[in-house]
mmCIF file of C-alpha atoms and ligand atoms in Angstrom:
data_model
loop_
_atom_site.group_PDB
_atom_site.id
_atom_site.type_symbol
_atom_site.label_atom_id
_atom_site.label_comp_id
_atom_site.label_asym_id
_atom_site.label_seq_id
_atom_site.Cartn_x
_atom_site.Cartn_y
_atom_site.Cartn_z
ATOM 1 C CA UNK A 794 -4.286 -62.315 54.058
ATOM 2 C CA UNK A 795 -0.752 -62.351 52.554
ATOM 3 C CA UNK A 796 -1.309 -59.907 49.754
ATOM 4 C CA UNK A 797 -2.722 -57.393 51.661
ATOM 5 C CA UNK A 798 -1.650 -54.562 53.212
ATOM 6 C CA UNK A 799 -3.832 -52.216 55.635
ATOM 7 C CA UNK A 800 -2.316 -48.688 55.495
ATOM 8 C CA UNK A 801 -2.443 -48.136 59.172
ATOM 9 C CA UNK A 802 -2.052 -44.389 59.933
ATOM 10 C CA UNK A 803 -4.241 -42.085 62.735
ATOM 11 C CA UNK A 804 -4.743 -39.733 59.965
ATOM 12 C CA UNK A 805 -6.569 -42.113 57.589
ATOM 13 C CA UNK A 806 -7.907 -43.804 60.471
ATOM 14 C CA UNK A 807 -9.965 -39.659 60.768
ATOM 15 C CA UNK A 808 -10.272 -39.666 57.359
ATOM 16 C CA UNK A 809 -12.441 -42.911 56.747
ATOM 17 C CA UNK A 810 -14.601 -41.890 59.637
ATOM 18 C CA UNK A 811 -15.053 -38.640 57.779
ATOM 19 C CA UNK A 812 -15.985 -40.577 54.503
ATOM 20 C CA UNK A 813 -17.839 -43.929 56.150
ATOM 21 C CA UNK A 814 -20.577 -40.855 57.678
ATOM 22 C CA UNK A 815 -23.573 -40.915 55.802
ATOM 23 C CA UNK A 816 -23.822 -37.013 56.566
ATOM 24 C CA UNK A 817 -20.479 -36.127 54.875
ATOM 25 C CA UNK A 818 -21.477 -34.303 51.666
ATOM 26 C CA UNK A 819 -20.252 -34.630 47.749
ATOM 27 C CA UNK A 820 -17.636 -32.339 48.150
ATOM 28 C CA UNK A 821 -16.304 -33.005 51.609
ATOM 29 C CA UNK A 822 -16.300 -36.802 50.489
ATOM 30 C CA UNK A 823 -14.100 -36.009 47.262
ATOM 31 C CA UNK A 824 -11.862 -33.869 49.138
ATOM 32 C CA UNK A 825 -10.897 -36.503 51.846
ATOM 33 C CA UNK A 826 -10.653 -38.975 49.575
ATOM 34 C CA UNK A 827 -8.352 -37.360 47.846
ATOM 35 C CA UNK A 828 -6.285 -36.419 51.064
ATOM 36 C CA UNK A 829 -6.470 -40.713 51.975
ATOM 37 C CA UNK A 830 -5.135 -41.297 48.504
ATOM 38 C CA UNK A 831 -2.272 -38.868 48.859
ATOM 39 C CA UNK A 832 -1.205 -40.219 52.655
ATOM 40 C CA UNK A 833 -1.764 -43.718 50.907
ATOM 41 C CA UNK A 834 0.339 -42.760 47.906
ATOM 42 C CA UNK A 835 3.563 -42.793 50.627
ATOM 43 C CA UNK A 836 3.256 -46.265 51.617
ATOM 44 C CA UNK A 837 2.178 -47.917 48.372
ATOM 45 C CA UNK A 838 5.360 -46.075 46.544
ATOM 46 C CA UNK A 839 8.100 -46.971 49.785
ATOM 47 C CA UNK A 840 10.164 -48.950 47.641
ATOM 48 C CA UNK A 841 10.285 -47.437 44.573
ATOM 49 C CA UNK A 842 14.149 -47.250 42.521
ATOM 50 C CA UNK A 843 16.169 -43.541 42.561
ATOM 51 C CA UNK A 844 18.795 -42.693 39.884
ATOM 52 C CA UNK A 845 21.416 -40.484 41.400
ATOM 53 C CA UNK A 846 21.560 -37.026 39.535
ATOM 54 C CA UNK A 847 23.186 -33.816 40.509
ATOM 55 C CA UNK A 848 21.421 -30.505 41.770
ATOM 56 C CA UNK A 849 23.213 -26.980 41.642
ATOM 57 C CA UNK A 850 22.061 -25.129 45.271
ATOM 58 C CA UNK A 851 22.627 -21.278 45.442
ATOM 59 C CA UNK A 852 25.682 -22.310 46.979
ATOM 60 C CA UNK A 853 27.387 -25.319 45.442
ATOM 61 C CA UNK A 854 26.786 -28.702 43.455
ATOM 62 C CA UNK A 855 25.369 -31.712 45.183
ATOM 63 C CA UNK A 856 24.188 -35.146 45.153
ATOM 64 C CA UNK A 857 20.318 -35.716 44.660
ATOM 65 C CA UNK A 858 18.156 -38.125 42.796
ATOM 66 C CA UNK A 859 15.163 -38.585 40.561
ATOM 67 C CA UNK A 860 12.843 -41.693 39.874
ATOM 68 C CA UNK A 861 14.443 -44.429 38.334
ATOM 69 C CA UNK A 862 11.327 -45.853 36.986
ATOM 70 C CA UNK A 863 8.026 -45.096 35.093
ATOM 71 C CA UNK A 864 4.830 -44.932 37.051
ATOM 72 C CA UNK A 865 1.170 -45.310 35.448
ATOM 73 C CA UNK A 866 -1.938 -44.609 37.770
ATOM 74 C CA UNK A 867 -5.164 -46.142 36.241
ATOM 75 C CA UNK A 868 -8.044 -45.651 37.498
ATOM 76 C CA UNK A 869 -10.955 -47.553 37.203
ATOM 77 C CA UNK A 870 -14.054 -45.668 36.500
ATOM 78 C CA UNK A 871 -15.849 -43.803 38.101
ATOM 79 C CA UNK A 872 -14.960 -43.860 41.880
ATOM 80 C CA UNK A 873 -11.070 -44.770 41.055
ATOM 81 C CA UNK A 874 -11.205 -41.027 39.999
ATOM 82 C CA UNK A 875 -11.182 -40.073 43.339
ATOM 83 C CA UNK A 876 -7.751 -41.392 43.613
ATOM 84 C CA UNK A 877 -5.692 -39.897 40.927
ATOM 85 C CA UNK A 878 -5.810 -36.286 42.026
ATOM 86 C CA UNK A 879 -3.832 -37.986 45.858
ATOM 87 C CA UNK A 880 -1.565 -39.739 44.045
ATOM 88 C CA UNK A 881 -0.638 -37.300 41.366
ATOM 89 C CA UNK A 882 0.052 -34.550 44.141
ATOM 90 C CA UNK A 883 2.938 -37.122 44.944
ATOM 91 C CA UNK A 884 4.068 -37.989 41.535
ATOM 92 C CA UNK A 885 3.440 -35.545 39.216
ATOM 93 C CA UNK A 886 6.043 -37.688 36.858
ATOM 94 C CA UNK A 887 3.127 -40.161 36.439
ATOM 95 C CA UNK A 888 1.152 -40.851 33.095
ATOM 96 C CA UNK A 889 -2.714 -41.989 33.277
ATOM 97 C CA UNK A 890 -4.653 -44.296 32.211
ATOM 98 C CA UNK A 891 -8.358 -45.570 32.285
ATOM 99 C CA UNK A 892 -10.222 -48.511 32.307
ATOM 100 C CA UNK A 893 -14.273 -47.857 32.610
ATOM 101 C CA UNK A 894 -15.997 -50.834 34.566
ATOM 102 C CA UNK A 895 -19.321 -51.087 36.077
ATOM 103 C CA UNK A 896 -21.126 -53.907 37.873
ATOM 104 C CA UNK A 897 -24.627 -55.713 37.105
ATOM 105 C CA UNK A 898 -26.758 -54.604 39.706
ATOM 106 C CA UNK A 899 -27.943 -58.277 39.124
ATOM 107 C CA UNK A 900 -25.161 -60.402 38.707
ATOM 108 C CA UNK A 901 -22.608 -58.067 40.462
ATOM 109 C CA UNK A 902 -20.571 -58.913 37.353
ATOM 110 C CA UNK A 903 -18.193 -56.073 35.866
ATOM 111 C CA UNK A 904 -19.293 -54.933 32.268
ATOM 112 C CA UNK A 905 -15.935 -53.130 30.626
ATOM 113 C CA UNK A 906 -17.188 -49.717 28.517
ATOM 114 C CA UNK A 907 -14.563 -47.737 28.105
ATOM 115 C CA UNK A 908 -10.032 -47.961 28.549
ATOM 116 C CA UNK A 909 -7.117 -46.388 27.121
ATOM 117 C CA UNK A 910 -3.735 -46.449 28.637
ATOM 118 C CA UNK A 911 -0.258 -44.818 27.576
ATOM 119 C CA UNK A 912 2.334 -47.005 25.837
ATOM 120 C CA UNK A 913 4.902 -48.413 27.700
ATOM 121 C CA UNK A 914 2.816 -50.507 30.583
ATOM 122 C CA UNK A 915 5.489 -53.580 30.329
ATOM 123 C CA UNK A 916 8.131 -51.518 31.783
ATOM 124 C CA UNK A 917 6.292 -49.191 34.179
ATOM 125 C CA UNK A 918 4.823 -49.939 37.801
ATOM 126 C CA UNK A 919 1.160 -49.784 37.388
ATOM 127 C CA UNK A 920 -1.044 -48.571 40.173
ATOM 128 C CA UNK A 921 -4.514 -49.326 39.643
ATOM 129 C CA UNK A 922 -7.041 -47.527 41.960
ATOM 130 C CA UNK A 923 -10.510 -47.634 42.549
ATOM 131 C CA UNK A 924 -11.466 -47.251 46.602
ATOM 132 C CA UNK A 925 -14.125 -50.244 46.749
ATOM 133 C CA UNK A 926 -12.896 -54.188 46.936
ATOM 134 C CA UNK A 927 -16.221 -55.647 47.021
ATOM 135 C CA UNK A 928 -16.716 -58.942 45.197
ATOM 136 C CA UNK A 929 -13.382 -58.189 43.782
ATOM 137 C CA UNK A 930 -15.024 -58.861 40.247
ATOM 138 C CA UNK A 931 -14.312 -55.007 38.717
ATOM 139 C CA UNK A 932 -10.244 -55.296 40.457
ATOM 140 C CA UNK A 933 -9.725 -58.587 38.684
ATOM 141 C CA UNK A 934 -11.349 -58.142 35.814
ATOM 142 C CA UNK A 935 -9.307 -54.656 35.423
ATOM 143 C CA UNK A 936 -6.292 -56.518 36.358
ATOM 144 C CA UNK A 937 -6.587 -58.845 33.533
ATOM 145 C CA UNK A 938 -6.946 -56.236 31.018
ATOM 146 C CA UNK A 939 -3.864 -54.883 32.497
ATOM 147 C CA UNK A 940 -1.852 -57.588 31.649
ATOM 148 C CA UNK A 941 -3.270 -58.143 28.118
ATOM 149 C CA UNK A 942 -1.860 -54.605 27.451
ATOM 150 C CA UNK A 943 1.479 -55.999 28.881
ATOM 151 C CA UNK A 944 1.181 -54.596 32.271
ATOM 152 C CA UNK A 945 4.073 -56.642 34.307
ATOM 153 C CA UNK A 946 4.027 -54.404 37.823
ATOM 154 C CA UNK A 947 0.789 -54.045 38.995
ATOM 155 C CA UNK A 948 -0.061 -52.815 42.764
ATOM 156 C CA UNK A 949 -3.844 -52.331 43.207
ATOM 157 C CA UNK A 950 -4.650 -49.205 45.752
ATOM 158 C CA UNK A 951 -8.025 -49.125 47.455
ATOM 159 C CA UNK A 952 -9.549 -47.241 50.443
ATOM 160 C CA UNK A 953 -12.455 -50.463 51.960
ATOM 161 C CA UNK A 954 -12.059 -53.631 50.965
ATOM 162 C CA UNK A 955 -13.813 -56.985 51.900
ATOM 163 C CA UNK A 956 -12.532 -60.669 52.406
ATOM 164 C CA UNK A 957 -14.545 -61.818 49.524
ATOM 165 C CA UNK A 958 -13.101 -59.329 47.486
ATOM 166 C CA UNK A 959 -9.491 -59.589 48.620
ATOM 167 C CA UNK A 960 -9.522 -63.625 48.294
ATOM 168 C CA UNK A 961 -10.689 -63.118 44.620
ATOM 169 C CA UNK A 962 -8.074 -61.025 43.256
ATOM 170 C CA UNK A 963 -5.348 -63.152 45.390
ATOM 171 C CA UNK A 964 -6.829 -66.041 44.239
ATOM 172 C CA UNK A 965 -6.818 -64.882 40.418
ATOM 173 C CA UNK A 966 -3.656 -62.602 40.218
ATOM 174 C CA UNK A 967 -1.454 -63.655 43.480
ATOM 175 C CA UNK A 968 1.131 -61.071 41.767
ATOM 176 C CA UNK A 969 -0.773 -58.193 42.667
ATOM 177 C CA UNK A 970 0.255 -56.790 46.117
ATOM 178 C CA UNK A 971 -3.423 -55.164 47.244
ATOM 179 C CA UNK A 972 -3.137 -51.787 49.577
ATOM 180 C CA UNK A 973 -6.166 -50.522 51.372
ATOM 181 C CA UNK A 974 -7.145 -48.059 54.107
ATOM 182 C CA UNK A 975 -9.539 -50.732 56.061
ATOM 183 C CA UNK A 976 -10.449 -54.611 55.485
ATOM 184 C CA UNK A 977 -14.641 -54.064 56.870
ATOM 185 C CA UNK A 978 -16.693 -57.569 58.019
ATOM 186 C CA UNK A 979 -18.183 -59.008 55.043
ATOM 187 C CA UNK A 980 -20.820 -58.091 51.858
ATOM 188 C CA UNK A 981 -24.453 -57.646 52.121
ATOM 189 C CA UNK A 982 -26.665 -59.316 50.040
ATOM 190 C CA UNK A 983 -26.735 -57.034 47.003
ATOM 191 C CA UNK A 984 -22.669 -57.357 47.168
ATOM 192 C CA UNK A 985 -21.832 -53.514 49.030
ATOM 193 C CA UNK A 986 -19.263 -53.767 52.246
ATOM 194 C CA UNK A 987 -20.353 -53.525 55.606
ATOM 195 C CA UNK A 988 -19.915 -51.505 57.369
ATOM 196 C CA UNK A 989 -18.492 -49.845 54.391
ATOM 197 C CA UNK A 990 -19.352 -46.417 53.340
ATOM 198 C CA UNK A 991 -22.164 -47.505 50.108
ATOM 199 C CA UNK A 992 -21.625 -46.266 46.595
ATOM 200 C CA UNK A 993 -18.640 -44.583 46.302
ATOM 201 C CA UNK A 994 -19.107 -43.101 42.948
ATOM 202 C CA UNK A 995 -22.548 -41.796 43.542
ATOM 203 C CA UNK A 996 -21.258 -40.032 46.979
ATOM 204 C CA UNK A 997 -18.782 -38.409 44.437
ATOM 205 C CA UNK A 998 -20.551 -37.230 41.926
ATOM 206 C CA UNK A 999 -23.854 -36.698 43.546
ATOM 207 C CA UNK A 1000 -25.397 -39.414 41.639
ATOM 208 C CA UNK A 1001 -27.256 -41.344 44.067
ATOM 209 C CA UNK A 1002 -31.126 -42.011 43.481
HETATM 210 C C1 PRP B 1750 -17.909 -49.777 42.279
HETATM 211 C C2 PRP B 1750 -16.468 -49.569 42.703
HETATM 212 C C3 PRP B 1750 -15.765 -50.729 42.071
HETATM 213 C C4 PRP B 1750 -16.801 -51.808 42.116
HETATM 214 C C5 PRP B 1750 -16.468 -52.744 43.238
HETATM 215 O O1 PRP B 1750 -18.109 -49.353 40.976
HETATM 216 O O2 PRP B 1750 -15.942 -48.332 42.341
HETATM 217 O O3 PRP B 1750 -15.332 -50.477 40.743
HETATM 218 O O4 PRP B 1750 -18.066 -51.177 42.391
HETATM 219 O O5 PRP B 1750 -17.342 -53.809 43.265
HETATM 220 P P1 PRP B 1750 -16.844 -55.303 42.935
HETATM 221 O O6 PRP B 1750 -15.590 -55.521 43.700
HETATM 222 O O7 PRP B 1750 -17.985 -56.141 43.431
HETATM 223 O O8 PRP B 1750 -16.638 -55.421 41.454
HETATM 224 P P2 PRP B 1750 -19.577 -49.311 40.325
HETATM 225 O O9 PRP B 1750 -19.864 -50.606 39.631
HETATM 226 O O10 PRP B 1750 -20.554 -48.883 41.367
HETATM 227 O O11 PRP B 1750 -19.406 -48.246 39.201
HETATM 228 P P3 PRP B 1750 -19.209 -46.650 39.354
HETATM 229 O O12 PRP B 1750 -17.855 -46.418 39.968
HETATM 230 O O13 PRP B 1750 -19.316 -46.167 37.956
HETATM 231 O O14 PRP B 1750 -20.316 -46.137 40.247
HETATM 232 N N1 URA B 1751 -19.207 -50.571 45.157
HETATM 233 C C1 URA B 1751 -19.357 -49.522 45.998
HETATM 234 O O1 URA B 1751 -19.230 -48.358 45.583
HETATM 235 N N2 URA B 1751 -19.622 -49.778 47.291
HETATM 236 C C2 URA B 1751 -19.756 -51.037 47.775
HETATM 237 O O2 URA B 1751 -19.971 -51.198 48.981
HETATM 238 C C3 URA B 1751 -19.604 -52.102 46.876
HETATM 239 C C4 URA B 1751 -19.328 -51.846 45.565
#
């Protein structure tokens, strides 16, 4: 799988154990998940462009640097939530935006409700997060609303992903370079990963029925 790259680090390796256990609680999920998406946030930004500045220590003038380029996290609602708190630990210099998907329990298809995003997404690297790759119909679908907004850049950062889910977005948007914290065996029947870790945003939020 070309586009994809498995973030292979011991501590996320503990991390997804913590969050794959049906035990782990609302808050114990949220806060690991937000400790993956920070270790994550190191790999996914490796490459990014520095401008070279100048920093005064207590004892003399010196080289240093800052970004050289504009970042925009989006989440996709709810469970890409999770995610922003991570990465914005990392890069407090980066704006927000949302796009609100949810899938047909029936036809697994995403239905859009809700986005907003800052101006300025045709220049900026665009990290789009939500931790579940499933079918890979909410990813794409968010993708593509990316890009009628003028989105360029666009790296999509998730925490379990399946093949189905990764060969759709390849398939629709082979621009994207997909991260993720594990690639699991396949979907189930009512399109959740195995072995997976089930509804993300109702272990967040406490939602589940
Ligand atoms: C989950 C998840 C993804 C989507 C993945 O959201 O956060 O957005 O499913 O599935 P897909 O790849 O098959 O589209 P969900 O629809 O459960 O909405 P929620 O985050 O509001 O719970
Ligand atoms: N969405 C989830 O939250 N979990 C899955 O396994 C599939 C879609």
């Amino acid at each position: 799988m070309k586009h994809l790259t498995i973030i292979d680090h011991p501590l996320i390796k503990r991390d997804l154990t913590i969050i794959r256990n049906y035990k782990t609680d609302n808050h114990l999920f949220r806060t690991t998940l937000r400790r993956i998406s920070s270790i994550m946030a190191f790999t996914v930004t490796h490459d990014l462009r520095l401008k070279k500045t100048h920093v005064q220590t207590p004892l003399e003038r010196t080289a240093g640097h800052v970004l050289g380029e504009d970042i925009v996290i989006v989440p996709v609602l709810r469970a890409g939530l999770g995610l922003i708190d991570g990465f914005l630990d990392v890069l407090p210099e980066a704006r927000v935006g949302h796009v609100g998907l949810y899938r047909n329990e029936k036809t697994l298809e995403p239905v859009d409700y809700y986005s907003k995003f800052p101006e300025g997404l045709g220049r900026s690297l665009v990290l789009l997060l939500d931790p579940m790759l499933a079918t890979g119909g909410s990813a794409t679908a968010a993708v593509t609303f990316l890009k009628r907004r003028g989105a360029r850049r666009i790296r999509f950062v998730g925490i379990v992903a399946a093949p189905e889910g990764v060969r759709k977005l390849a398939s629709h948007h082979p621009d994207v370079a997909i991260f993720s914290a594990a690639l699991d065996r396949k979907l189930n029947a009512r399109g959740y990963i195995l072995p997976g870790l089930g509804d993300a945003g109702d272990r967040m939020f406490g939602t589940e029925k």
